[in-house]
């Protein structure tokens, strides 16, 4: 099964990326995920279920520890033809 995760971390800082946003990027880059897209207002990544769920677990734990006060998260099952 393939999953797509979309998330944002808060609080936002338009002048400088906050620590929790940098940690989230590190988690995605270290995971075995496909189609990673990191942006200022939203992030997405896609991959196998185990890789995505493991990354989500690490992302939540590390971003909260790094100062995130809110993480909005959506996970969808995607088909091979929806890439």
CSV table of N, CA and C in Angstrom, one decimal:
chain,number,residue,atom,x,y,z
A,1,UNK,N,0.8,-1.2,0.0
A,1,UNK,CA,0.0,0.0,0.0
A,1,UNK,C,0.9,1.2,0.0
A,2,UNK,N,0.5,2.2,-0.8
A,2,UNK,CA,1.2,3.5,-0.8
A,2,UNK,C,0.4,4.6,-0.1
A,3,UNK,N,1.1,5.4,0.6
A,3,UNK,CA,0.4,6.5,1.4
A,3,UNK,C,1.1,7.8,1.0
A,4,UNK,N,0.2,8.9,1.1
A,4,UNK,CA,0.7,10.2,0.9
A,4,UNK,C,0.4,11.0,2.2
A,5,UNK,N,1.4,11.7,2.8
A,5,UNK,CA,1.2,12.5,4.0
A,5,UNK,C,1.4,13.9,3.6
A,6,UNK,N,0.5,14.7,4.1
A,6,UNK,CA,0.5,16.2,4.0
A,6,UNK,C,0.5,16.8,5.4
A,7,UNK,N,1.4,17.7,5.6
A,7,UNK,CA,1.4,18.3,7.0
A,7,UNK,C,1.9,19.7,7.0
A,8,UNK,N,1.6,20.4,8.1
A,8,UNK,CA,2.2,21.7,8.4
A,8,UNK,C,2.5,21.7,9.9
A,9,UNK,N,3.6,22.4,10.2
A,9,UNK,CA,3.9,22.6,11.6
A,9,UNK,C,3.8,24.1,12.0
A,10,UNK,N,3.4,24.4,13.2
A,10,UNK,CA,3.2,25.7,13.6
A,10,UNK,C,4.0,25.9,15.0
A,11,UNK,N,4.3,27.1,15.4
A,11,UNK,CA,4.0,28.4,14.8
A,11,UNK,C,4.8,28.7,13.5
A,12,UNK,N,4.2,29.5,12.7
A,12,UNK,CA,4.9,30.0,11.5
A,12,UNK,C,5.8,31.1,11.8
A,13,UNK,N,6.9,31.2,11.0
A,13,UNK,CA,7.8,32.4,11.1
A,13,UNK,C,8.2,32.6,9.6
A,14,UNK,N,7.7,33.8,9.1
A,14,UNK,CA,8.0,34.1,7.7
A,14,UNK,C,9.4,34.6,7.5
A,15,UNK,N,10.1,35.0,8.5
A,15,UNK,CA,11.4,35.5,8.4
A,15,UNK,C,12.5,34.5,8.4
A,16,UNK,N,12.3,33.4,9.2
A,16,UNK,CA,13.3,32.4,9.4
A,16,UNK,C,12.6,31.1,9.7
A,17,UNK,N,13.1,30.0,9.1
A,17,UNK,CA,12.5,28.7,9.3
A,17,UNK,C,12.7,28.3,10.8
A,18,UNK,N,11.6,28.0,11.5
A,18,UNK,CA,11.8,27.6,12.9
A,18,UNK,C,12.4,26.2,13.1
A,19,UNK,N,12.9,26.0,14.2
A,19,UNK,CA,13.6,24.7,14.5
A,19,UNK,C,12.7,23.5,14.2
A,20,UNK,N,11.4,23.6,14.5
A,20,UNK,CA,10.5,22.4,14.3
A,20,UNK,C,10.3,22.2,12.8
A,21,UNK,N,10.4,23.2,12.0
A,21,UNK,CA,10.2,23.1,10.5
A,21,UNK,C,11.5,22.4,10.0
A,22,UNK,N,12.7,22.8,10.5
A,22,UNK,CA,13.9,22.2,10.0
A,22,UNK,C,14.0,20.7,10.4
A,23,UNK,N,13.5,20.4,11.6
A,23,UNK,CA,13.5,19.0,12.0
A,23,UNK,C,12.6,18.2,11.1
A,24,UNK,N,11.4,18.8,10.8
A,24,UNK,CA,10.5,18.0,9.9
A,24,UNK,C,11.2,17.7,8.6
A,25,UNK,N,11.9,18.7,8.0
A,25,UNK,CA,12.6,18.5,6.8
A,25,UNK,C,13.6,17.4,6.9
A,26,UNK,N,14.4,17.4,8.0
A,26,UNK,CA,15.4,16.3,8.3
A,26,UNK,C,14.8,15.0,8.3
A,27,UNK,N,13.6,14.9,9.0
A,27,UNK,CA,12.9,13.6,9.1
A,27,UNK,C,12.5,13.1,7.7
A,28,UNK,N,12.0,13.9,6.9
A,28,UNK,CA,11.6,13.5,5.5
A,28,UNK,C,12.7,13.1,4.7
A,29,UNK,N,13.8,13.9,4.8
A,29,UNK,CA,15.0,13.6,3.9
A,29,UNK,C,15.7,12.3,4.4
A,30,UNK,N,15.6,12.0,5.6
A,30,UNK,CA,16.2,10.7,6.1
A,30,UNK,C,15.4,9.5,5.9
A,31,UNK,N,14.1,9.6,5.7
A,31,UNK,CA,13.2,8.5,5.4
A,31,UNK,C,13.3,8.0,4.0
A,32,UNK,N,12.9,6.8,3.8
A,32,UNK,CA,12.9,6.2,2.5
A,32,UNK,C,11.6,6.5,1.8
A,33,UNK,N,11.4,7.8,1.4
A,33,UNK,CA,10.1,8.2,0.9
A,33,UNK,C,10.3,8.7,-0.6
A,34,UNK,N,9.3,8.7,-1.3
A,34,UNK,CA,9.3,9.2,-2.7
A,34,UNK,C,8.6,10.6,-2.8
A,35,UNK,N,8.9,11.3,-3.8
A,35,UNK,CA,8.1,12.6,-4.1
A,35,UNK,C,8.0,13.5,-2.9
A,36,UNK,N,9.1,13.8,-2.2
A,36,UNK,CA,9.1,14.7,-1.1
A,36,UNK,C,9.1,16.1,-1.6
A,37,UNK,N,8.1,16.9,-1.0
A,37,UNK,CA,8.0,18.3,-1.4
A,37,UNK,C,7.9,19.1,-0.1
A,38,UNK,N,8.9,19.9,0.2
A,38,UNK,CA,8.9,20.7,1.4
A,38,UNK,C,8.7,22.1,1.0
A,39,UNK,N,7.7,22.8,1.6
A,39,UNK,CA,7.5,24.2,1.3
A,39,UNK,C,7.2,25.0,2.5
A,40,UNK,N,7.1,26.3,2.4
A,40,UNK,CA,6.9,27.2,3.5
A,40,UNK,C,5.6,27.0,4.3
A,41,UNK,N,4.6,26.6,3.6
A,41,UNK,CA,3.2,26.5,4.2
A,41,UNK,C,2.7,25.1,4.2
A,42,UNK,N,3.4,24.1,3.6
A,42,UNK,CA,2.9,22.8,3.6
A,42,UNK,C,3.9,21.8,3.0
A,43,UNK,N,3.9,20.6,3.4
A,43,UNK,CA,4.8,19.6,3.0
A,43,UNK,C,4.1,18.3,2.7
A,44,UNK,N,4.6,17.6,1.7
A,44,UNK,CA,4.0,16.4,1.3
A,44,UNK,C,5.1,15.4,1.0
A,45,UNK,N,4.8,14.1,1.2
A,45,UNK,CA,5.7,13.0,0.9
A,45,UNK,C,4.9,11.8,0.6
A,46,UNK,N,5.4,10.9,-0.2
A,46,UNK,CA,4.7,9.7,-0.6
A,46,UNK,C,5.7,8.5,-0.5
A,47,UNK,N,5.1,7.4,-0.2
A,47,UNK,CA,5.9,6.2,-0.2
A,47,UNK,C,5.1,5.0,0.3
A,48,UNK,N,5.9,3.9,0.6
A,48,UNK,CA,5.2,2.7,1.1
A,48,UNK,C,4.7,3.0,2.5
A,49,UNK,N,3.7,2.2,2.9
A,49,UNK,CA,3.0,2.4,4.2
A,49,UNK,C,4.0,2.4,5.3
A,50,UNK,N,4.9,1.5,5.4
A,50,UNK,CA,5.8,1.4,6.6
A,50,UNK,C,6.7,2.6,6.6
A,51,UNK,N,7.2,3.0,5.5
A,51,UNK,CA,8.1,4.2,5.5
A,51,UNK,C,7.3,5.5,5.9
A,52,UNK,N,6.1,5.7,5.3
A,52,UNK,CA,5.4,6.9,5.7
A,52,UNK,C,5.0,6.9,7.1
A,53,UNK,N,4.5,5.8,7.6
A,53,UNK,CA,4.0,5.7,9.0
A,53,UNK,C,5.2,5.9,10.0
A,54,UNK,N,6.4,5.3,9.7
A,54,UNK,CA,7.6,5.5,10.5
A,54,UNK,C,8.0,7.0,10.5
A,55,UNK,N,7.9,7.6,9.3
A,55,UNK,CA,8.3,9.0,9.2
A,55,UNK,C,7.3,9.9,10.0
A,56,UNK,N,6.1,9.6,9.9
A,56,UNK,CA,5.1,10.4,10.6
A,56,UNK,C,5.3,10.3,12.1
A,57,UNK,N,5.6,9.1,12.6
A,57,UNK,CA,5.9,8.9,14.0
A,57,UNK,C,7.1,9.8,14.4
A,58,UNK,N,8.2,9.7,13.7
A,58,UNK,CA,9.4,10.5,14.0
A,58,UNK,C,9.1,12.0,13.8
A,59,UNK,N,8.4,12.3,12.8
A,59,UNK,CA,8.1,13.7,12.6
A,59,UNK,C,7.3,14.3,13.8
A,60,UNK,N,6.3,13.7,14.2
A,60,UNK,CA,5.5,14.2,15.4
A,60,UNK,C,6.3,14.3,16.6
A,61,UNK,N,7.1,13.3,16.9
A,61,UNK,CA,7.9,13.3,18.1
A,61,UNK,C,9.0,14.4,18.1
A,62,UNK,N,9.7,14.4,17.0
A,62,UNK,CA,10.8,15.4,16.9
A,62,UNK,C,10.4,16.8,16.7
A,63,UNK,N,9.3,17.1,16.0
A,63,UNK,CA,8.8,18.4,15.8
A,63,UNK,C,8.3,19.0,17.0
A,64,UNK,N,7.5,18.2,17.8
A,64,UNK,CA,7.0,18.7,19.1
A,64,UNK,C,8.1,19.0,20.1
A,65,UNK,N,9.1,18.1,20.1
A,65,UNK,CA,10.3,18.3,21.0
A,65,UNK,C,11.0,19.6,20.6
A,66,UNK,N,11.0,19.9,19.3
A,66,UNK,CA,11.7,21.1,18.8
A,66,UNK,C,10.9,22.4,18.8
A,67,UNK,N,9.7,22.3,19.4
A,67,UNK,CA,9.0,23.6,19.6
A,67,UNK,C,7.7,23.7,18.9
A,68,UNK,N,7.3,22.8,18.1
A,68,UNK,CA,6.0,22.9,17.4
A,68,UNK,C,4.9,22.9,18.4
A,69,UNK,N,3.9,23.8,18.2
A,69,UNK,CA,2.8,23.9,19.1
A,69,UNK,C,1.5,23.3,18.5
A,70,UNK,N,1.6,23.0,17.2
A,70,UNK,CA,0.5,22.4,16.4
A,70,UNK,C,1.1,21.8,15.2
A,71,UNK,N,0.6,20.6,14.9
A,71,UNK,CA,0.9,19.9,13.7
A,71,UNK,C,-0.4,19.4,13.0
A,72,UNK,N,-0.7,19.9,11.8
A,72,UNK,CA,-1.8,19.5,11.1
A,72,UNK,C,-1.4,18.4,10.1
A,73,UNK,N,-2.1,17.3,10.1
A,73,UNK,CA,-1.6,16.1,9.3
A,73,UNK,C,-2.8,15.4,8.6
A,74,UNK,N,-2.5,15.0,7.4
A,74,UNK,CA,-3.5,14.2,6.7
A,74,UNK,C,-2.7,13.1,6.0
A,75,UNK,N,-3.2,11.9,6.1
A,75,UNK,CA,-2.6,10.7,5.4
A,75,UNK,C,-3.7,10.1,4.5
A,76,UNK,N,-3.3,9.9,3.2
A,76,UNK,CA,-4.2,9.3,2.2
A,76,UNK,C,-3.6,8.1,1.6
A,77,UNK,N,-4.4,7.1,1.3
A,77,UNK,CA,-4.0,6.0,0.5
A,77,UNK,C,-4.1,6.4,-0.9
A,78,UNK,N,-3.0,6.1,-1.6
A,78,UNK,CA,-2.9,6.5,-3.0
A,78,UNK,C,-2.6,5.3,-3.9
A,79,UNK,N,-3.1,5.3,-5.1
A,79,UNK,CA,-2.9,4.2,-6.0
A,79,UNK,C,-1.7,4.4,-6.8
A,80,UNK,N,-1.1,3.5,-7.4
A,80,UNK,CA,0.1,3.6,-8.3
A,80,UNK,C,-0.1,4.6,-9.4
A,81,UNK,N,-1.4,4.7,-9.9
A,81,UNK,CA,-1.6,5.6,-11.0
A,81,UNK,C,-1.9,7.1,-10.5
A,82,UNK,N,-1.9,7.4,-9.2
A,82,UNK,CA,-2.1,8.7,-8.7
A,82,UNK,C,-0.8,9.4,-8.4
A,83,UNK,N,0.3,8.9,-8.7
A,83,UNK,CA,1.6,9.5,-8.3
A,83,UNK,C,1.7,10.9,-8.9
